[in-house]
XYZ file of C-alpha atoms in Angstrom:
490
model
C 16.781 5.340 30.857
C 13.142 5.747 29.458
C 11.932 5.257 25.922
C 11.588 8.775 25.474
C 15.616 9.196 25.001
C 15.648 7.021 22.124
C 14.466 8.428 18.617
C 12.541 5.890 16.348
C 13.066 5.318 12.724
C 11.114 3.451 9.982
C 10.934 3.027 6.686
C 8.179 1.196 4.414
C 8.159 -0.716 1.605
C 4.979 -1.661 0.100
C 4.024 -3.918 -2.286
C 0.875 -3.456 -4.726
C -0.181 -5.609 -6.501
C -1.463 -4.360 -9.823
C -5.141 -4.645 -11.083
C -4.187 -5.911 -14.503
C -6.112 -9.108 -15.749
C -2.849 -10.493 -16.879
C 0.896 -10.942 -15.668
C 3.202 -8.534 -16.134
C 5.386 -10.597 -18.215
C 2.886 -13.581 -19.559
C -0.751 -13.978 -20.401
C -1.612 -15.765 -17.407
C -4.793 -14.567 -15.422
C -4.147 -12.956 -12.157
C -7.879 -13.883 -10.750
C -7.405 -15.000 -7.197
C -8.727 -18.073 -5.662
C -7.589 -20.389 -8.295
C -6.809 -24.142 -7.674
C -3.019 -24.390 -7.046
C -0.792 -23.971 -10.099
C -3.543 -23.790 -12.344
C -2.022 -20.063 -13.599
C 1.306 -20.452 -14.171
C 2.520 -20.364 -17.512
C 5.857 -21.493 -19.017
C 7.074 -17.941 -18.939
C 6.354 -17.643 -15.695
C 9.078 -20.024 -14.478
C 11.035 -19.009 -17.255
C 10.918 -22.660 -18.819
C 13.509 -23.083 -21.479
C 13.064 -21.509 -24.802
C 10.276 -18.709 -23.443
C 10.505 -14.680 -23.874
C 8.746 -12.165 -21.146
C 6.679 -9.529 -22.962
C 6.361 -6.692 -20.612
C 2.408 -5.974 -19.713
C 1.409 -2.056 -20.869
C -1.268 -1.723 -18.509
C 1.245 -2.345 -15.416
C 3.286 0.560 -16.720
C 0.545 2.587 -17.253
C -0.639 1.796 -13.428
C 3.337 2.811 -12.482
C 2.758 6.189 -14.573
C -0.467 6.931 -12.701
C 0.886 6.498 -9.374
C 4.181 8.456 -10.127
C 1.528 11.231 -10.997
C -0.227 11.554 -8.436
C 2.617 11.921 -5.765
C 4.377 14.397 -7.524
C 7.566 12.008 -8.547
C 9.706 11.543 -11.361
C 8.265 9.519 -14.175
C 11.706 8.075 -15.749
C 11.853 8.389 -19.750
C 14.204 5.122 -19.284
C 14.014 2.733 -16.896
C 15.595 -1.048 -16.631
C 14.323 -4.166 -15.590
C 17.118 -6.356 -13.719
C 17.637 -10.033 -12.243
C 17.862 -10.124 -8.867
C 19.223 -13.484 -8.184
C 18.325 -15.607 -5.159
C 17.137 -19.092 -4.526
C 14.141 -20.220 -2.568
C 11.447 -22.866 -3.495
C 8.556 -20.905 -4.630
C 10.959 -18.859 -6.812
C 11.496 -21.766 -9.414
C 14.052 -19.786 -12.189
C 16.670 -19.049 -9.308
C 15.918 -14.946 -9.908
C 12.670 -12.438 -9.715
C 12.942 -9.727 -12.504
C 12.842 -6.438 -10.679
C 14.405 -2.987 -11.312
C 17.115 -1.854 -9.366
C 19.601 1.254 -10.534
C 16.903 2.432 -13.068
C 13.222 2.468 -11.343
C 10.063 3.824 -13.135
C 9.017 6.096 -10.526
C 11.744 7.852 -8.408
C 10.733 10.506 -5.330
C 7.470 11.776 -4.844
C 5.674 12.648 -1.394
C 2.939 11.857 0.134
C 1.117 13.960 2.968
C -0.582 12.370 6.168
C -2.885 12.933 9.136
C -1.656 11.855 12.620
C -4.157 11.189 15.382
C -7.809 12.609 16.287
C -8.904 15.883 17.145
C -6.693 18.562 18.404
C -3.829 16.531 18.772
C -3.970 15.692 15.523
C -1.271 17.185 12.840
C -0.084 16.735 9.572
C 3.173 15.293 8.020
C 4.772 14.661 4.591
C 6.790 11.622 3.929
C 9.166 11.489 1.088
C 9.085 8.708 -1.299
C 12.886 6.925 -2.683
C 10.946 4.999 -5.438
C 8.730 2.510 -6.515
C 9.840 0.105 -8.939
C 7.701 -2.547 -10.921
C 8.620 -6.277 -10.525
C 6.719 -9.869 -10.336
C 5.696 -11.555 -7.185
C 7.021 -14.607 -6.432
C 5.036 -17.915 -5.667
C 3.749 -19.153 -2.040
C 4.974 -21.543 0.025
C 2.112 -23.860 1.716
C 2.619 -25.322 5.288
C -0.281 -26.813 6.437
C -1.954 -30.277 5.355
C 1.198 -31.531 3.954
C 2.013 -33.979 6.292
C 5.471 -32.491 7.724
C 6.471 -31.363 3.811
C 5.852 -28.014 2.093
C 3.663 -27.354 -1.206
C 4.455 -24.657 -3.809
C 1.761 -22.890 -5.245
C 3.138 -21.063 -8.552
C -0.142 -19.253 -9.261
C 0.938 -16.164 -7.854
C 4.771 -16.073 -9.678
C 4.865 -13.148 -12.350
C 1.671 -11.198 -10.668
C 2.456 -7.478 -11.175
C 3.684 -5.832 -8.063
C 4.606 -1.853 -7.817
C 7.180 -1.746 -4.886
C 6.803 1.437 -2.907
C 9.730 2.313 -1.358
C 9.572 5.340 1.498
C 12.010 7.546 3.141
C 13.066 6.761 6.545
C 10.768 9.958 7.770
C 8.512 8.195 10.034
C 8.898 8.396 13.999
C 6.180 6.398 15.364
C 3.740 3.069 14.863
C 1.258 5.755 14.507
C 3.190 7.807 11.767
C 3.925 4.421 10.021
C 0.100 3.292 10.130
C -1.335 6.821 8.929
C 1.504 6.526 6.058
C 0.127 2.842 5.026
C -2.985 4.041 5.166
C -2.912 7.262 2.735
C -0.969 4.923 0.253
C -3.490 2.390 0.622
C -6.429 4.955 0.429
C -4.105 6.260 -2.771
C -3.877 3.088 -5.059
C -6.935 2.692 -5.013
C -8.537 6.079 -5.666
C -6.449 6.017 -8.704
C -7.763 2.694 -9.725
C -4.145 0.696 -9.763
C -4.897 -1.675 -6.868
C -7.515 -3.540 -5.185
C -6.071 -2.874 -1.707
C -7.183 -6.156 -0.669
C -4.529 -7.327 2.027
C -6.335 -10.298 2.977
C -5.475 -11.894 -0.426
C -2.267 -10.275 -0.112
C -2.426 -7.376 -2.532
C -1.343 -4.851 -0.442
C 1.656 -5.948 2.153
C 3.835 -3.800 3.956
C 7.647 -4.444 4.968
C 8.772 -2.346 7.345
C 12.627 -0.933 8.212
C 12.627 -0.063 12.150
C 15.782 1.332 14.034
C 16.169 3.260 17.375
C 18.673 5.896 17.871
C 19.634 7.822 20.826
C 18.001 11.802 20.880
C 20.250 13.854 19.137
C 22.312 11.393 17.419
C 22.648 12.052 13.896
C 23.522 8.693 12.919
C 21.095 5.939 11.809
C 20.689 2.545 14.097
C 21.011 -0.794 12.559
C 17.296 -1.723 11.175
C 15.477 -5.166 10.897
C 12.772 -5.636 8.199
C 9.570 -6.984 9.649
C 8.683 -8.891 6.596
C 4.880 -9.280 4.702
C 2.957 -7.089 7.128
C -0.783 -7.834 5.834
C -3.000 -5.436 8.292
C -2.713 -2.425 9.876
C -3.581 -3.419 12.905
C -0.274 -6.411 12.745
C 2.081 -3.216 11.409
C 1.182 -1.005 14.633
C 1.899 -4.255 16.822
C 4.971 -5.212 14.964
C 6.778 -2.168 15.587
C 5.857 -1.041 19.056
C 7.035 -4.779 19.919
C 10.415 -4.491 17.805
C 10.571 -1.175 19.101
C 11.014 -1.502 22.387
C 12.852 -5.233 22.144
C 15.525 -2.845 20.004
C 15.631 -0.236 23.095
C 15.757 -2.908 25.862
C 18.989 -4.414 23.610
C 20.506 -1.567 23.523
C 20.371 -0.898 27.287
C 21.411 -4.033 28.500
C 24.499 -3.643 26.658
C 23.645 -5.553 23.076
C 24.145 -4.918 19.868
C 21.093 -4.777 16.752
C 23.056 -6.693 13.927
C 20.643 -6.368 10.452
C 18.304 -8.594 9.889
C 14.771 -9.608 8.306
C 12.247 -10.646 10.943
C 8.823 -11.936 10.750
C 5.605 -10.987 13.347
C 3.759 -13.735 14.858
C 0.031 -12.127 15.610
C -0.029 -15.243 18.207
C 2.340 -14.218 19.895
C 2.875 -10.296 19.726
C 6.958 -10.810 18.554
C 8.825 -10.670 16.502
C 11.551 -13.240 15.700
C 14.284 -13.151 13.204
C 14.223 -15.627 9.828
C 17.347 -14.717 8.058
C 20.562 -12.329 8.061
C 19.317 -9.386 6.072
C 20.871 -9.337 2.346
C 22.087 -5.925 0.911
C 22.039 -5.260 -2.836
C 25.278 -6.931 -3.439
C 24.099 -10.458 -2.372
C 21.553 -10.325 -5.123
C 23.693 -10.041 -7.856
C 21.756 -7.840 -9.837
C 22.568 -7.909 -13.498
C 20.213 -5.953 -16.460
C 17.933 -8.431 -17.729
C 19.239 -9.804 -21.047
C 15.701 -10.688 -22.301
C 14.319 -7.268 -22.166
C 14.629 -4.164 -23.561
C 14.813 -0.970 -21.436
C 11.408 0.559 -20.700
C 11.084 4.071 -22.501
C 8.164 6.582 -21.447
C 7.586 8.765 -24.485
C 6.179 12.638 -23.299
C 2.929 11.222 -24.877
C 2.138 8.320 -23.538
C 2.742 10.585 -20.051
C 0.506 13.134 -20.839
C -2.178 10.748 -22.254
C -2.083 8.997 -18.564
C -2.115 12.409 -16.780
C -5.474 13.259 -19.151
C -6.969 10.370 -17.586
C -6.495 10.652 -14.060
C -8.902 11.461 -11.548
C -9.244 14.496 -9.699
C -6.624 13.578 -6.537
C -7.862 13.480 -2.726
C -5.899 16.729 -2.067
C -7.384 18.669 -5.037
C -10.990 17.213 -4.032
C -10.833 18.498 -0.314
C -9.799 21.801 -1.566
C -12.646 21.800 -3.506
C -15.269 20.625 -0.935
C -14.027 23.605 1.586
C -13.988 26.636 -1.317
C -17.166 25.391 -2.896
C -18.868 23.656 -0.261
C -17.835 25.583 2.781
C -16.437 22.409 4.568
C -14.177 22.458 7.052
C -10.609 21.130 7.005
C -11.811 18.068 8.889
C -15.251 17.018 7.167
C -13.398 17.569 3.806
C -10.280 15.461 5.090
C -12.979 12.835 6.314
C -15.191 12.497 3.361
C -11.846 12.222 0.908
C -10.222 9.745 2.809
C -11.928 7.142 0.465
C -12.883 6.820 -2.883
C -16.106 5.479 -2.018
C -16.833 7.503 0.178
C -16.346 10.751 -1.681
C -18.243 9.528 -4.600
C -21.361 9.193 -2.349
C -20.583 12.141 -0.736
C -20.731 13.761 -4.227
C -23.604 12.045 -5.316
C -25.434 12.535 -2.332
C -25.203 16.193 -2.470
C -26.189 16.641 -6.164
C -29.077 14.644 -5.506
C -29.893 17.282 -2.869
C -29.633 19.824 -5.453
C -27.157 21.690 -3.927
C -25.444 25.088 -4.914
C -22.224 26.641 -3.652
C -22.727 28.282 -0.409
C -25.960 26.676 1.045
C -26.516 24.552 3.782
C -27.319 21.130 2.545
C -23.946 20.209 1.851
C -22.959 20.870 5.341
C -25.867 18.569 6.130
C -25.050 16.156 3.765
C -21.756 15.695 5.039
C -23.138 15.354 8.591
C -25.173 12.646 7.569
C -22.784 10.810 5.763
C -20.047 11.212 8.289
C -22.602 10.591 11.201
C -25.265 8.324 11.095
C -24.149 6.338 7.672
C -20.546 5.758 8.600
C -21.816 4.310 12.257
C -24.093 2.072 10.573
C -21.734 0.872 7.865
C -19.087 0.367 10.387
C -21.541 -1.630 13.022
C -22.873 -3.900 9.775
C -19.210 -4.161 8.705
C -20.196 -2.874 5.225
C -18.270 -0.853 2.591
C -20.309 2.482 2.038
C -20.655 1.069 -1.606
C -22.488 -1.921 -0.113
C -24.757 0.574 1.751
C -28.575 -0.024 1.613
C -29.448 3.277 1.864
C -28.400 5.163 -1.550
C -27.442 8.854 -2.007
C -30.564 9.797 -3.462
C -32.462 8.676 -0.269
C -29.918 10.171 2.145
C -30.523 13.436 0.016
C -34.359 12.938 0.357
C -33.739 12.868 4.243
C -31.419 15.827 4.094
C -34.022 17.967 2.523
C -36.876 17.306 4.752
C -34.704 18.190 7.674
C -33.265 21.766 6.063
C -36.874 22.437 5.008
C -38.283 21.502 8.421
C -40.810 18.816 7.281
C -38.861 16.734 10.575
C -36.669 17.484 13.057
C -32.940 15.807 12.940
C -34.470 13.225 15.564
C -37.246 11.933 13.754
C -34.780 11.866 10.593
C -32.948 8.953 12.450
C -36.167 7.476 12.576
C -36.194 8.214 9.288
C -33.084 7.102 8.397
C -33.508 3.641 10.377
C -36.573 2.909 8.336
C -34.966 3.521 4.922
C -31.877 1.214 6.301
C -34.240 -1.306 6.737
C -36.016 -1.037 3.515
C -39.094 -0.102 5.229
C -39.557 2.530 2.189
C -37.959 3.779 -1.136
C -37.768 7.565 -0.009
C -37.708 9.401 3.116
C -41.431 11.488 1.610
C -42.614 8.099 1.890
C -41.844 6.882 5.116
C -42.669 10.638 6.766
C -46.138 10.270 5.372
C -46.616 6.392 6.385
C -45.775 6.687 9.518
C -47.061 10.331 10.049
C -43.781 12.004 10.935
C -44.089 15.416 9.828
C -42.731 18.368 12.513
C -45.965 19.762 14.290
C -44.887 23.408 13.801
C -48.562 24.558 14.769
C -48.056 27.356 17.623
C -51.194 26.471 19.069
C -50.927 23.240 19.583
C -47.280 23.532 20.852
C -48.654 25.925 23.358
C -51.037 23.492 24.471
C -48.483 20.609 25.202
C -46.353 23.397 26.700
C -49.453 23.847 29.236
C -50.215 20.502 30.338
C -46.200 19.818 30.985
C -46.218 23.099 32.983
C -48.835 21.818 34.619
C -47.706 17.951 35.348
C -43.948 19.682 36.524
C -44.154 22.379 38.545
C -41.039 20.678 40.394
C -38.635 21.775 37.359
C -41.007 25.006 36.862
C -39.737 25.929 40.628
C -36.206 24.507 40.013
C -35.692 27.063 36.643
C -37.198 30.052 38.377
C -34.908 29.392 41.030
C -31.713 29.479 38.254
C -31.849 25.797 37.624
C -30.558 25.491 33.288
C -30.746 21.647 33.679
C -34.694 22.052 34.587
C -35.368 24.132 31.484
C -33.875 21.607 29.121
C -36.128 18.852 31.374
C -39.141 20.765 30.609
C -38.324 20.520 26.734
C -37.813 17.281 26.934
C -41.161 16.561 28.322
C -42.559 18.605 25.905
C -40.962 16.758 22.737
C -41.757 13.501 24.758
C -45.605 14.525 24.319
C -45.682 15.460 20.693
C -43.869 11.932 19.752
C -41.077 14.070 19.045
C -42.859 15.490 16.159
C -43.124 19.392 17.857
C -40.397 21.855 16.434
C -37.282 21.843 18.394
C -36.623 25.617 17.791
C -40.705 26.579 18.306
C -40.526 24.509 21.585
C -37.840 26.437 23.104
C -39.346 29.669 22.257
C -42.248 29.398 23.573
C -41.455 27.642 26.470
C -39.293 30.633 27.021
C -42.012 32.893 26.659
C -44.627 30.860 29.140
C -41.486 30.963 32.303
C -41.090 34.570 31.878
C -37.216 33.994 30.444
């Protein structure tokens, strides 16, 4: 039996972390990088005699995101105990929310794949529910023991909790990504999983086609990379399927991925609900969302990604996939934007076409090959602009505008007018002297002359070439081929 009878099912969880300076239930700093246990308060680790005070601006972060998926924003909501012991989890229980979360549904829509076989997909959100992280537990240099390293304990977190819609590693990965792409356009989350504030758990089961009934899942715990998430569950995946045909049976469990190794391997006998022995936290009250404070949040909130690319296509005349592209990012729209009023542009002209070529194009390749963040870029939207307009106004061709481009990367000049007359770059858009370089290739080829009069394309676009080769690239593309065209008789 082949893969393709079985139906795949996963579900995500996310954890956020918050970008508030403080704790969500102390004063502590949340600054990363800190010596160990040098941010942990008493509340923290709920010494005796201490009181949590619930942190406004991680509510307010929990309001914005239930915005801007569409969900519930609850007008009540309860913060619980969920009891279980483990050593970086000193007071025996995390405060959490269980029957009562801040946000509840929502939806979030994704883009599957490249080019045509690309397609789009919503995925419908249960929840997400505020709590405080844990600590960490430290392995290495210990000498065969294990350190406990309490700064992180009481860190906001915003647990995003999906529907089991997803059907693929691919489905699962574009999902992570729009939420990822999501916290931070709305300014909640730093997205930075290498310090761990963005980490995925996902929920993975395999049904036969056609069977209504879910499989038995395993959680594949702390996923910190896209790249691990897509590997993690094509491997548990298929180790589910081969189970199943050889007779097994899944029974539920949490399992972690080992990058090393490609696998995953089980840690514990997953816990339901029950085994946690929620209870409503005795030293809080319940959270209550007055109308105002929700409409004072919703007044502050940027325009969303979905809004934006509508905008780019009816104003800008974009198509679905440059606007998709240049919104998949905050950063990158904002340049985008930036680059294109720089430009000066107006609704329904071409420079924002170009614009978008040029950020999508030549900036994103160099950003990606320099491993930089577009707001890291050396080249700034006012100078990509500059570049822009000397192309649409046919001061250079697009190929001397890499040139162009190249030079401003490597700070060679503070505007592309600058570098074009350093370096003498301007188009030659003189017929006369195109006509003469058209003559003396005619001349040195009468080979691909021959070749096109004998119904040869490929020889024609070898004669252009030799003609751009002769004017340093600096003749006019458009004048070159017309005149050409004119001297063979075409």
């Amino acid at each position: 039996m082949s893969r393709s009878d079985w139906e795949v099912v996963i579900g995500l969880e996310v954890h956020a972390q918050l970008n508030t300076a403080s704790k969500i239930f102390s004063g502590a700093s949340t600054a990363f990088g800190a010596e160990p246990n040098r941010q942990t308060s008493a509340v923290d680790i709920a010494l005796p005699g201490v009181l949590p005070v619930l942190n406004r601006g991680a509510v307010e972060r929990a309001i914005r995101f239930g915005l801007a998926i569409g969900a519930h924003v609850a007008e009540k909501s309860v913060f619980a105990r969920k009891n279980y012991f483990y050593p970086d989890l000193p007071k025996g229980y995390q405060i959490s929310q269980m029957d009562l979360p801040v946000v509840v549904g929502g939806e979030i829509t994704i883009r599957v794949g490249e080019g045509e076989q690309a397609y789009e997909k919503t995925v419908r959100l249960t929840r997400a529910h505020l709590e405080e992280d844990a600590g960490k537990s430290l392995h290495e240099d210990f000498h065969g023991m294990t350190g406990i390293d309490l700064n992180r304990a009481g860190t906001p977190l915003l647990e995003i909790v999906s529907e089991p819609d997803m059907r693929s590693s691919n489905e699962a990965v574009a999902y992570a990504r729009a939420l990822h792409a999501l916290v931070r356009w709305i300014d909640i989350c730093d997205g930075n999983m290498q310090e761990g504030s963005f980490r995925c758990d996902a929920n993975v089961s395999v049904r036969r086609k056609g069977v209504a009934e879910l499989g038995t899942r395993r959680e594949i715990k702390n996923l910190n990379s896209f790249r691990f998430l897509q590997q993690a569950i094509d491997y548990e995946v298929q180790w589910q399927i081969d189970t199943l045909e050889d007779g097994g049976r899944i029974e539920q469990a949490t399992v972690l991925f080992d990058p090393d190794t490609g696998e995953t391997r089980m840690m514990r006998s997953k816990e339901d609900a029950h085994d946690y022995r929620y209870f409503p936290d005795p030293d809080l009250l319940p959270l209550v969302i007055a109308p105002e404070w929700k409409a004072r949040v919703q007044a502050e909130m940027p325009e969303l990604p979905g809004a934006m690319k509508a905008r780019f296509m009816d104003e800008w005349g974009l198509s679905a996939y440059d606007a998709t592209t240049l919104t998949a990012s905050k950063e990158v729209a904002d340049f985008y934007q930036a680059t294109v009023s720089a430009a000066g542009e107006a609704p329904g002209t071409q420079l924002a076409k170009l614009c978008a070529n040029w950020v999508m194009g030549d900036l994103a390749a160099r950003l990606n090959k320099a491993e930089l963040d577009v707001s890291a870029s050396p080249v700034s939207p006012a100078q990509v602009a500059g570049l822009v307009a000397r192309i649409a106004d046919n001061t250079i061709s697009n190929a001397i505008g890499k040139k162009v481009f190249e030079a401003l990367w490597n700070g060679e000049g503070q505007s592309a007018d600058t570098i074009i007359d350093q370096q003498g770059l301007k188009q030659v858009t003189d017929s006369g002297a195109i006509e003469a370089m058209i003559d003396e290739v005619l001349a040195a080829n009468q080979k691909s002359v021959d070749e096109f009069r004998a119904g040869k394309e490929k020889a024609f676009n070898a004669l252009v070439g030799q003609v751009m080769k002769a004017s340093k690239g600096k003749a006019s593309p458009a004048q070159v081929n017309e005149l050409l065209k004119k001297k063979l008789g075409a």
